[in-house]
Amino acid sequence: MSKLWGGRFTKETNKLVEEFTASISFDQKLAKDDIAGSLAHVQMLGECGIIPVEDAEKIKDGLLAIQKMVHANEVEFLVEDEDIHMNIEKLLIEKIGPVGGKLHTGRSRNDQVATDMHLYLRTKTTELIKLIDDVQEALVEQAKEHVQTLIPGYTHLQRAQPVSFAHHLMAYFWMFERDKERLIESLKRVNWLPLGSGALAGTTFPINRERVAELLGFETVYPNSMDAVSDRDFILEFLSIGSIIMTHISRFSEELVIWSSQEFQFVELDDSFCTGSSIMPQKKNPDVPELLRGKTGRTYGNLIGLLTVLKGLPLAYNKDLQEDKEGMFDTVETLEGSLKLLAPMIETMTVKKDVMRKAINNDFSNATDIADYLVTKGLPFREAHEVIGKIVLYSIQSNKFLLDLSFEEYQEFSPLFEEDIYEVLAPEHVVAVRNSFGGTAPEQVEKQIQLAEGKLKR
Ligand code: ARG
């Protein structure tokens, strides 16, 4: 059998053209969705009397048989048949005879491919939401162990104020929570059905698009056939959300790389998540977080790629749109791979409390608290800031930290200091008094974790 569209042609397609224009090497990933779309379409064709019910049944049986073959990996897809749509249609006709040719009544590959992509993204988005859940659970589990564990909090990567390690971890929980929310919201738009738009202008057959939407579980149908076959904003949205998720993963990965360095040693990643060096036997490299950080770039590329494909396209379908697929698959697979690794890596990492604690004892991250102390004793904040600046400078010059200064030394800087200054400067105290909602005080972090657990149960 030659090309499904061969009628108008007098010559064979150039081999190079065939290879260049074919999408089957990658769009075979849509096989399941393509068949699902066809099953709903043919059911509707039968119900609306557009084709005889017996024919619809034969086509359905044929499609189900092909579905089984696809699952069992028994189908050999052919470049000559260009894409997943024509490969499956050709298989169908081979299997059940010319009646299979009735499947394409009232539809075009343009509304078909758009439908496949919607179905694919719906499944993947739903799966990704679950994978994010797993990462969030891992974060909460670690956080619960470390509400009282203190770590330097940084701004400008300079020690700023001590924080609960749980608080630091939970910051990522909320980033992923918003990512999940974005994915869930995007489903609203993924759930628009393009099928029934024909090539661009609709169809002459008395189809029932609502019925197809119902069968496929779509919430609504695209009200404009040209829009339906030519826009890919639902994929752009997915690629943007995917890029944001990878940005969050990348930032966290960067912290893991820093924390597991010899200089920090705040955490140790499990051996099963690291690799060695072929030349330096002492090394244990954080390859996984490095690669997570590195893979973020390709998801940005996929987004920019599709934005660029779309920006100059006249309505309606153009072959350029075939370029929407590989980037989308790549972002989906990058996210799947990354999220699947992230959860167990967080679960298995060792948190080195003692090293974190030592770091806190050896810095000036409690300086803000002496300023606040003097303010409560009546000194204007600006003046207090000036006094503390001098104390810090003096301490640095005399190789001491704030808790090492004697009471007499404090008194020299201000008579407002009293013996309770040492309590105020204790890191536990510094953390505990940041008890505003969303702050790092253990009491607040506990609340935060409870809130988070409530979100996960939903
Ligand atoms: N393989 C094509 C794609 O992915 C399917 C739609 C083809 N439509 C067409 N009119 N050539 O975009």
CSV table of C-alpha atoms and ligand atoms in Angstrom, one decimal:
chain,number,residue,atom,x,y,z
A,1,MET,CA,0.0,0.0,0.0
A,2,SER,CA,1.4,3.4,-0.9
A,3,LYS,CA,0.9,6.7,0.9
A,4,LEU,CA,-2.5,7.4,2.5
A,5,TRP,CA,-2.4,10.8,0.7
A,6,GLY,CA,-0.8,9.4,-2.5
A,7,GLY,CA,-3.8,10.1,-4.9
A,8,ARG,CA,-2.7,13.5,-6.0
A,9,PHE,CA,0.9,12.6,-6.6
A,10,THR,CA,2.7,11.3,-9.7
A,11,LYS,CA,6.1,10.7,-8.2
A,12,GLU,CA,7.5,8.8,-5.2
A,13,THR,CA,8.6,11.0,-2.3
A,14,ASN,CA,12.3,11.7,-2.2
A,15,LYS,CA,13.8,9.5,0.4
A,16,LEU,CA,15.6,12.4,2.2
A,17,VAL,CA,12.3,14.3,2.2
A,18,GLU,CA,10.6,11.3,3.7
A,19,GLU,CA,13.1,11.1,6.5
A,20,PHE,CA,13.2,14.8,7.1
A,21,THR,CA,9.5,15.3,7.3
A,22,ALA,CA,8.6,12.1,9.2
A,23,SER,CA,7.9,12.4,12.9
A,24,ILE,CA,7.3,8.7,13.7
A,25,SER,CA,10.7,8.4,15.3
A,26,PHE,CA,9.5,10.5,18.2
A,27,ASP,CA,5.7,10.8,18.0
A,28,GLN,CA,5.3,7.1,18.5
A,29,LYS,CA,5.3,8.1,22.2
A,30,LEU,CA,1.7,9.3,21.4
A,31,ALA,CA,0.5,5.9,20.2
A,32,LYS,CA,-1.6,5.2,23.3
A,33,ASP,CA,-3.2,8.7,23.1
A,34,ASP,CA,-3.7,8.5,19.4
A,35,ILE,CA,-5.6,5.2,19.8
A,36,ALA,CA,-7.7,6.6,22.7
A,37,GLY,CA,-8.7,9.6,20.6
A,38,SER,CA,-9.6,7.4,17.7
A,39,LEU,CA,-11.7,5.1,19.9
A,40,ALA,CA,-13.8,8.1,21.1
A,41,HIS,CA,-14.0,9.5,17.6
A,42,VAL,CA,-15.3,6.3,16.0
A,43,GLN,CA,-17.7,5.7,18.8
A,44,MET,CA,-19.2,9.1,18.1
A,45,LEU,CA,-19.2,8.5,14.4
A,46,GLY,CA,-21.3,5.4,15.0
A,47,GLU,CA,-23.6,7.0,17.5
A,48,CYS,CA,-24.3,10.0,15.2
A,49,GLY,CA,-25.0,7.6,12.3
A,50,ILE,CA,-22.1,9.1,10.2
A,51,ILE,CA,-20.8,5.6,9.7
A,52,PRO,CA,-22.8,2.3,10.3
A,53,VAL,CA,-22.5,1.1,13.9
A,54,GLU,CA,-21.2,-2.3,12.7
A,55,ASP,CA,-18.3,-0.6,11.0
A,56,ALA,CA,-17.6,1.5,14.1
A,57,GLU,CA,-17.5,-1.7,16.1
A,58,LYS,CA,-15.1,-3.3,13.6
A,59,ILE,CA,-12.9,-0.3,13.8
A,60,LYS,CA,-13.0,-0.3,17.5
A,61,ASP,CA,-12.0,-4.0,17.7
A,62,GLY,CA,-9.2,-3.3,15.3
A,63,LEU,CA,-7.9,-0.3,17.3
A,64,LEU,CA,-8.0,-2.3,20.6
A,65,ALA,CA,-6.0,-5.1,18.9
A,66,ILE,CA,-3.4,-2.6,17.8
A,67,GLN,CA,-3.4,-1.1,21.3
A,68,LYS,CA,-2.5,-4.5,22.6
A,69,MET,CA,0.3,-4.8,20.1
A,70,VAL,CA,1.6,-1.4,21.0
A,71,HIS,CA,1.7,-2.4,24.7
A,72,ALA,CA,3.5,-5.6,23.8
A,73,ASN,CA,6.0,-3.7,21.7
A,74,GLU,CA,5.0,-5.7,18.7
A,75,VAL,CA,4.4,-2.9,16.2
A,76,GLU,CA,7.1,-1.9,13.8
A,77,PHE,CA,6.5,1.8,13.0
A,78,LEU,CA,7.6,2.8,9.5
A,79,VAL,CA,9.2,6.1,8.3
A,80,GLU,CA,7.3,5.7,5.0
A,81,ASP,CA,4.1,6.2,7.0
A,82,GLU,CA,5.4,9.5,8.3
A,83,ASP,CA,3.8,9.9,11.7
A,84,ILE,CA,1.9,8.0,14.4
A,85,HIS,CA,-1.5,8.9,13.0
A,86,MET,CA,-0.9,7.4,9.6
A,87,ASN,CA,1.1,4.4,11.0
A,88,ILE,CA,-1.9,3.4,13.1
A,89,GLU,CA,-4.4,4.0,10.4
A,90,LYS,CA,-2.4,1.9,8.0
A,91,LEU,CA,-2.1,-0.9,10.6
A,92,LEU,CA,-5.8,-0.7,11.1
A,93,ILE,CA,-6.6,-1.0,7.4
A,94,GLU,CA,-4.1,-3.9,7.1
A,95,LYS,CA,-5.9,-5.6,10.0
A,96,ILE,CA,-9.6,-5.1,9.2
A,97,GLY,CA,-9.6,-4.1,5.6
A,98,PRO,CA,-10.9,-1.1,3.7
A,99,VAL,CA,-13.6,-0.4,6.4
A,100,GLY,CA,-10.7,0.9,8.5
A,101,GLY,CA,-10.5,3.8,6.1
A,102,LYS,CA,-13.8,5.1,7.5
A,103,LEU,CA,-12.0,6.1,10.8
A,104,HIS,CA,-10.7,9.3,9.4
A,105,THR,CA,-14.2,10.6,8.5
A,106,GLY,CA,-14.9,14.1,9.8
A,107,ARG,CA,-11.4,14.6,11.2
A,108,SER,CA,-8.0,15.6,10.0
A,109,ARG,CA,-4.5,14.9,11.3
A,110,ASN,CA,-4.4,18.5,12.5
A,111,ASP,CA,-7.2,18.2,15.1
A,112,GLN,CA,-6.0,14.7,15.7
A,113,VAL,CA,-2.4,15.6,16.6
A,114,ALA,CA,-3.6,18.5,18.8
A,115,THR,CA,-5.9,16.1,20.6
A,116,ASP,CA,-3.1,13.5,21.1
A,117,MET,CA,-0.9,16.2,22.7
A,118,HIS,CA,-3.6,17.3,25.0
A,119,LEU,CA,-4.2,13.7,26.1
A,120,TYR,CA,-0.5,13.0,26.6
A,121,LEU,CA,0.1,16.2,28.6
A,122,ARG,CA,-2.9,15.5,30.8
A,123,THR,CA,-1.5,12.0,31.8
A,124,LYS,CA,2.0,13.3,32.3
A,125,THR,CA,0.9,16.4,34.2
A,126,THR,CA,-1.1,14.2,36.6
A,127,GLU,CA,1.9,11.8,37.0
A,128,LEU,CA,4.2,14.7,37.6
A,129,ILE,CA,2.0,16.1,40.4
A,130,LYS,CA,2.4,12.8,42.2
A,131,LEU,CA,6.1,12.9,41.8
A,132,ILE,CA,6.3,16.4,43.3
A,133,ASP,CA,4.2,15.0,46.2
A,134,ASP,CA,7.0,12.5,46.8
A,135,VAL,CA,9.7,15.1,46.9
A,136,GLN,CA,7.6,17.2,49.3
A,137,GLU,CA,7.1,14.2,51.5
A,138,ALA,CA,10.8,13.6,51.6
A,139,LEU,CA,11.3,17.3,52.5
A,140,VAL,CA,8.8,17.1,55.3
A,141,GLU,CA,10.3,13.9,56.7
A,142,GLN,CA,13.7,15.5,56.9
A,143,ALA,CA,12.3,18.7,58.2
A,144,LYS,CA,10.5,16.9,61.1
A,145,GLU,CA,13.9,15.5,62.2
A,146,HIS,CA,15.5,18.9,62.2
A,147,VAL,CA,13.2,21.5,63.6
A,148,GLN,CA,15.8,22.1,66.4
A,149,THR,CA,18.9,21.7,64.2
A,150,LEU,CA,20.4,25.1,63.5
A,151,ILE,CA,22.2,26.1,60.4
A,152,PRO,CA,23.6,29.5,59.3
A,153,GLY,CA,21.1,31.3,57.2
A,154,TYR,CA,22.7,33.3,54.4
A,155,THR,CA,22.1,36.4,52.4
A,156,HIS,CA,24.7,37.1,49.6
A,157,LEU,CA,26.1,33.7,50.7
A,158,GLN,CA,27.4,35.5,53.8
A,159,ARG,CA,26.3,34.3,57.2
A,160,ALA,CA,23.2,36.4,58.1
A,161,GLN,CA,21.1,34.9,60.9
A,162,PRO,CA,20.9,31.3,62.2
A,163,VAL,CA,17.8,29.4,61.2
A,164,SER,CA,16.3,26.0,61.8
A,165,PHE,CA,17.5,23.6,59.2
A,166,ALA,CA,13.8,22.4,58.9
A,167,HIS,CA,12.9,26.0,58.0
A,168,HIS,CA,15.5,26.0,55.2
A,169,LEU,CA,14.2,22.7,53.8
A,170,MET,CA,10.6,23.8,54.1
A,171,ALA,CA,11.3,26.8,51.9
A,172,TYR,CA,11.5,24.3,49.0
A,173,PHE,CA,8.4,22.6,50.1
A,174,TRP,CA,6.4,25.7,49.4
A,175,MET,CA,8.1,26.3,46.1
A,176,PHE,CA,7.1,22.8,45.0
A,177,GLU,CA,3.6,23.4,46.4
A,178,ARG,CA,3.2,26.4,44.0
A,179,ASP,CA,4.6,24.4,41.2
A,180,LYS,CA,2.0,21.7,41.8
A,181,GLU,CA,-0.7,24.4,42.0
A,182,ARG,CA,0.5,25.7,38.6
A,183,LEU,CA,0.3,22.2,37.1
A,184,ILE,CA,-3.2,21.6,38.5
A,185,GLU,CA,-4.4,25.0,37.2
A,186,SER,CA,-2.9,24.2,33.8
A,187,LEU,CA,-5.0,21.1,33.5
A,188,LYS,CA,-8.0,23.4,33.1
A,189,ARG,CA,-6.7,24.4,29.7
A,190,VAL,CA,-5.2,21.0,28.8
A,191,ASN,CA,-8.8,19.8,29.2
A,192,TRP,CA,-10.0,21.6,26.1
A,193,LEU,CA,-10.8,19.2,23.2
A,194,PRO,CA,-9.5,20.2,19.7
A,195,LEU,CA,-11.0,17.1,17.9
A,196,GLY,CA,-13.9,18.0,15.5
A,197,SER,CA,-12.1,21.0,14.2
A,198,GLY,CA,-11.2,19.3,11.0
A,199,ALA,CA,-8.2,20.6,9.1
A,200,LEU,CA,-9.0,24.2,10.1
A,201,ALA,CA,-12.5,25.1,9.3
A,202,GLY,CA,-14.7,22.4,11.0
A,203,THR,CA,-16.4,19.5,9.1
A,204,THR,CA,-19.4,19.0,6.9
A,205,PHE,CA,-20.4,15.9,8.9
A,206,PRO,CA,-23.0,16.1,11.7
A,207,ILE,CA,-20.5,15.3,14.4
A,208,ASN,CA,-21.0,15.6,18.2
A,209,ARG,CA,-17.9,17.2,19.7
A,210,GLU,CA,-19.4,17.3,23.2
A,211,ARG,CA,-19.9,13.5,23.1
A,212,VAL,CA,-16.2,13.0,22.2
A,213,ALA,CA,-15.2,15.4,25.0
A,214,GLU,CA,-17.3,13.4,27.4
A,215,LEU,CA,-15.8,10.1,26.2
A,216,LEU,CA,-12.3,11.4,26.6
A,217,GLY,CA,-12.9,13.2,29.8
A,218,PHE,CA,-12.3,16.8,28.5
A,219,GLU,CA,-14.1,19.6,30.3
A,220,THR,CA,-14.9,21.6,27.2
A,221,VAL,CA,-14.3,21.8,23.4
A,222,TYR,CA,-12.3,24.6,21.6
A,223,PRO,CA,-15.0,27.0,20.3
A,224,ASN,CA,-12.8,28.0,17.3
A,225,SER,CA,-11.5,25.4,14.9
A,226,MET,CA,-8.6,27.5,13.7
A,227,ASP,CA,-7.5,28.2,17.2
A,228,ALA,CA,-7.8,24.5,18.1
A,229,VAL,CA,-5.5,23.3,15.3
A,230,SER,CA,-2.9,26.0,15.4
A,231,ASP,CA,-2.2,27.1,18.9
A,232,ARG,CA,0.1,25.3,21.3
A,233,ASP,CA,-0.2,27.6,24.3
A,234,PHE,CA,-1.1,24.6,26.5
A,235,ILE,CA,2.4,23.2,25.7
A,236,LEU,CA,4.1,26.6,26.2
A,237,GLU,CA,2.4,26.7,29.6
A,238,PHE,CA,3.6,23.3,30.5
A,239,LEU,CA,7.1,24.1,29.3
A,240,SER,CA,7.1,27.3,31.4
A,241,ILE,CA,5.9,25.4,34.5
A,242,GLY,CA,8.5,22.7,33.8
A,243,SER,CA,11.2,25.3,33.6
A,244,ILE,CA,10.1,26.8,36.9
A,245,ILE,CA,10.1,23.4,38.6
A,246,MET,CA,13.6,22.7,37.2
A,247,THR,CA,14.7,26.1,38.5
A,248,HIS,CA,13.6,25.1,42.0
A,249,ILE,CA,15.3,21.8,41.7
A,250,SER,CA,18.4,23.5,40.4
A,251,ARG,CA,18.6,25.9,43.3
A,252,PHE,CA,18.2,23.1,45.8
A,253,SER,CA,20.8,21.0,44.0
A,254,GLU,CA,23.2,23.9,44.1
A,255,GLU,CA,22.8,24.0,47.9
A,256,LEU,CA,23.4,20.3,48.1
A,257,VAL,CA,26.6,20.7,46.1
A,258,ILE,CA,27.7,23.5,48.4
A,259,TRP,CA,26.7,21.7,51.6
A,260,SER,CA,28.4,18.5,50.7
A,261,SER,CA,31.7,20.2,49.8
A,262,GLN,CA,34.7,19.8,52.1
A,263,GLU,CA,34.4,23.5,53.0
A,264,PHE,CA,30.9,23.2,54.3
A,265,GLN,CA,30.3,19.5,55.2
A,266,PHE,CA,26.8,20.3,56.3
A,267,VAL,CA,25.3,17.2,54.6
A,268,GLU,CA,26.7,14.0,53.2
A,269,LEU,CA,24.9,12.5,50.3
A,270,ASP,CA,24.4,8.8,50.4
A,271,ASP,CA,27.1,6.8,48.6
A,272,SER,CA,24.4,5.4,46.3
A,273,PHE,CA,23.8,8.9,44.9
A,274,CYS,CA,27.4,9.8,44.3
A,275,THR,CA,30.2,8.7,42.0
A,276,GLY,CA,33.9,8.6,42.2
A,277,SER,CA,36.7,10.0,40.2
A,278,SER,CA,38.7,7.8,37.8
A,279,ILE,CA,41.9,9.5,38.8
A,280,MET,CA,41.5,10.9,42.3
A,281,PRO,CA,40.6,8.1,44.7
A,282,GLN,CA,39.6,10.3,47.6
A,283,LYS,CA,36.7,11.9,45.7
A,284,LYS,CA,33.0,11.5,46.2
A,285,ASN,CA,31.3,13.7,43.6
A,286,PRO,CA,27.7,15.0,44.0
A,287,ASP,CA,27.0,14.1,40.3
A,288,VAL,CA,23.3,13.8,40.8
A,289,PRO,CA,22.6,17.3,42.1
A,290,GLU,CA,25.1,18.6,39.6
A,291,LEU,CA,23.3,17.0,36.7
A,292,LEU,CA,19.9,18.1,38.0
A,293,ARG,CA,21.3,21.7,38.0
A,294,GLY,CA,22.8,21.1,34.5
A,295,LYS,CA,19.6,19.6,33.0
A,296,THR,CA,17.7,22.7,33.9
A,297,GLY,CA,19.1,24.4,30.9
A,298,ARG,CA,17.6,22.1,28.4
A,299,THR,CA,14.1,22.7,29.8
A,300,TYR,CA,14.6,26.5,29.2
A,301,GLY,CA,15.8,25.6,25.7
A,302,ASN,CA,12.7,23.7,25.1
A,303,LEU,CA,10.5,26.6,26.1
A,304,ILE,CA,12.4,29.1,24.1
A,305,GLY,CA,12.4,26.7,21.2
A,306,LEU,CA,8.6,26.4,21.0
A,307,LEU,CA,8.0,30.1,21.7
A,308,THR,CA,10.2,30.8,18.6
A,309,VAL,CA,8.5,28.2,16.5
A,310,LEU,CA,5.1,29.9,17.2
A,311,LYS,CA,6.0,33.5,17.1
A,312,GLY,CA,5.8,34.1,13.3
A,313,LEU,CA,3.3,31.4,12.4
A,314,PRO,CA,0.2,32.4,10.4
A,315,LEU,CA,-3.0,30.5,11.1
A,316,ALA,CA,-3.8,27.7,10.9
A,317,TYR,CA,-1.7,24.5,10.9
A,318,ASN,CA,1.8,24.7,9.6
A,319,LYS,CA,4.3,21.9,9.5
A,320,ASP,CA,6.5,23.9,11.9
A,321,LEU,CA,4.1,22.8,14.6
A,322,GLN,CA,5.6,19.3,14.4
A,323,GLU,CA,8.5,20.8,16.2
A,324,ASP,CA,6.3,21.1,19.3
A,325,LYS,CA,6.9,17.4,20.3
A,326,GLU,CA,10.5,16.6,21.0
A,327,GLY,CA,11.0,19.5,23.4
A,328,MET,CA,7.8,18.6,25.2
A,329,PHE,CA,8.8,14.9,25.5
A,330,ASP,CA,12.2,16.0,26.7
A,331,THR,CA,10.9,18.3,29.4
A,332,VAL,CA,8.5,15.6,30.6
A,333,GLU,CA,11.3,13.1,30.7
A,334,THR,CA,13.7,15.5,32.4
A,335,LEU,CA,11.2,16.3,35.0
A,336,GLU,CA,10.3,12.6,35.6
A,337,GLY,CA,13.9,11.6,35.9
A,338,SER,CA,14.8,14.6,38.2
A,339,LEU,CA,11.9,14.3,40.6
A,340,LYS,CA,12.3,10.5,40.9
A,341,LEU,CA,15.9,11.0,42.0
A,342,LEU,CA,15.4,14.0,44.2
A,343,ALA,CA,13.0,12.4,46.7
A,344,PRO,CA,15.2,9.4,47.7
A,345,MET,CA,18.3,11.6,47.6
A,346,ILE,CA,16.7,13.9,50.2
A,347,GLU,CA,15.5,10.9,52.2
A,348,THR,CA,18.9,9.3,52.4
A,349,MET,CA,21.2,12.3,53.0
A,350,THR,CA,23.0,12.6,56.3
A,351,VAL,CA,22.6,15.9,58.0
A,352,LYS,CA,25.7,16.8,60.0
A,353,LYS,CA,24.1,18.7,62.9
A,354,ASP,CA,27.4,19.1,64.8
A,355,VAL,CA,29.2,20.7,61.9
A,356,MET,CA,26.3,23.1,61.4
A,357,ARG,CA,26.3,23.8,65.0
A,358,LYS,CA,30.0,24.5,65.1
A,359,ALA,CA,29.6,26.9,62.2
A,360,ILE,CA,27.0,28.8,64.1
A,361,ASN,CA,29.2,29.2,67.1
A,362,ASN,CA,31.9,30.7,65.0
A,363,ASP,CA,30.2,33.6,63.4
A,364,PHE,CA,28.5,36.9,64.0
A,365,SER,CA,25.1,35.8,62.9
A,366,ASN,CA,23.7,36.9,66.3
A,367,ALA,CA,24.8,40.5,65.8
A,368,THR,CA,21.3,41.7,64.8
A,369,ASP,CA,20.1,40.5,68.2
A,370,ILE,CA,22.4,42.7,70.2
A,371,ALA,CA,21.1,45.6,68.1
A,372,ASP,CA,17.5,44.6,68.9
A,373,TYR,CA,18.6,44.2,72.6
A,374,LEU,CA,19.8,47.8,72.8
A,375,VAL,CA,16.7,49.0,71.1
A,376,THR,CA,14.5,47.4,73.7
A,377,LYS,CA,16.7,49.2,76.3
A,378,GLY,CA,15.7,52.5,74.6
A,379,LEU,CA,18.5,53.2,72.2
A,380,PRO,CA,17.4,54.3,68.7
A,381,PHE,CA,18.1,51.5,66.1
A,382,ARG,CA,20.6,53.6,64.1
A,383,GLU,CA,22.7,54.2,67.2
A,384,ALA,CA,22.4,50.6,68.2
A,385,HIS,CA,23.6,49.5,64.8
A,386,GLU,CA,26.6,51.8,65.1
A,387,VAL,CA,27.5,50.4,68.5
A,388,ILE,CA,27.2,46.8,67.3
A,389,GLY,CA,29.3,47.6,64.3
A,390,LYS,CA,32.1,48.7,66.6
A,391,ILE,CA,31.7,45.6,68.8
A,392,VAL,CA,31.9,43.3,65.8
A,393,LEU,CA,35.0,45.1,64.5
A,394,TYR,CA,36.6,44.9,68.0
A,395,SER,CA,35.8,41.2,68.2
A,396,ILE,CA,37.3,40.5,64.8
A,397,GLN,CA,40.4,42.4,65.7
A,398,SER,CA,40.7,40.5,69.0
A,399,ASN,CA,39.9,37.2,67.4
A,400,LYS,CA,36.8,36.6,69.4
A,401,PHE,CA,33.1,36.0,68.8
A,402,LEU,CA,30.3,37.9,70.4
A,403,LEU,CA,29.7,35.2,73.1
A,404,ASP,CA,33.4,35.3,74.0
A,405,LEU,CA,33.4,39.0,75.1
A,406,SER,CA,33.5,39.6,78.8
A,407,PHE,CA,30.7,41.6,80.5
A,408,GLU,CA,33.2,44.4,81.1
A,409,GLU,CA,34.0,44.6,77.5
A,410,TYR,CA,30.3,44.9,76.7
A,411,GLN,CA,29.9,47.6,79.2
A,412,GLU,CA,32.7,49.6,77.6
A,413,PHE,CA,30.6,49.8,74.4
A,414,SER,CA,27.4,50.7,76.2
A,415,PRO,CA,26.3,50.9,79.8
A,416,LEU,CA,22.9,49.6,78.7
A,417,PHE,CA,24.3,46.0,78.5
A,418,GLU,CA,23.3,43.7,81.4
A,419,GLU,CA,24.1,40.1,82.3
A,420,ASP,CA,21.2,38.8,80.2
A,421,ILE,CA,23.1,39.7,77.0
A,422,TYR,CA,24.6,36.2,77.0
A,423,GLU,CA,21.2,34.5,77.0
A,424,VAL,CA,20.0,36.8,74.2
A,425,LEU,CA,23.0,35.9,72.1
A,426,ALA,CA,22.6,32.1,72.4
A,427,PRO,CA,21.8,30.8,68.9
A,428,GLU,CA,18.8,28.8,70.2
A,429,HIS,CA,17.4,32.1,71.6
A,430,VAL,CA,18.2,34.0,68.4
A,431,VAL,CA,16.2,31.4,66.5
A,432,ALA,CA,13.4,31.0,69.1
A,433,VAL,CA,12.6,34.7,69.2
A,434,ARG,CA,11.9,34.9,65.5
A,435,ASN,CA,8.5,33.7,66.3
A,436,SER,CA,6.4,35.8,63.8
A,437,PHE,CA,4.2,33.8,61.5
A,438,GLY,CA,6.4,32.2,58.8
A,439,GLY,CA,9.5,32.8,60.9
A,440,THR,CA,12.2,30.3,61.9
A,441,ALA,CA,11.3,29.8,65.5
A,442,PRO,CA,10.7,26.1,66.2
A,443,GLU,CA,7.2,26.9,67.3
A,444,GLN,CA,6.5,28.4,63.9
A,445,VAL,CA,8.3,25.7,62.0
A,446,GLU,CA,6.2,23.1,63.7
A,447,LYS,CA,3.1,24.9,62.6
A,448,GLN,CA,4.4,25.2,59.1
A,449,ILE,CA,5.1,21.5,59.0
A,450,GLN,CA,1.6,20.8,60.1
A,451,LEU,CA,0.2,23.0,57.5
A,452,ALA,CA,2.3,21.3,54.9
A,453,GLU,CA,1.2,17.8,56.0
A,454,GLY,CA,-2.4,19.0,55.7
A,455,LYS,CA,-1.7,20.0,52.1
A,456,LEU,CA,-0.1,16.6,51.3
A,457,LYS,CA,-3.1,14.7,52.7
A,458,ARG,CA,-5.5,16.5,50.5
B,1,ARG,N1,3.0,14.8,12.3
B,1,ARG,C1,2.2,16.0,12.2
B,1,ARG,C2,2.6,16.9,13.4
B,1,ARG,O1,3.1,16.4,14.3
B,1,ARG,C3,0.8,15.6,12.2
B,1,ARG,C4,-0.1,16.7,11.6
B,1,ARG,C5,0.2,16.7,10.1
B,1,ARG,N2,-0.7,17.5,9.4
B,1,ARG,C6,-0.5,17.9,8.2
B,1,ARG,N3,-1.4,18.6,7.6
B,1,ARG,N4,0.6,17.6,7.6
B,1,ARG,O2,2.3,18.1,13.4
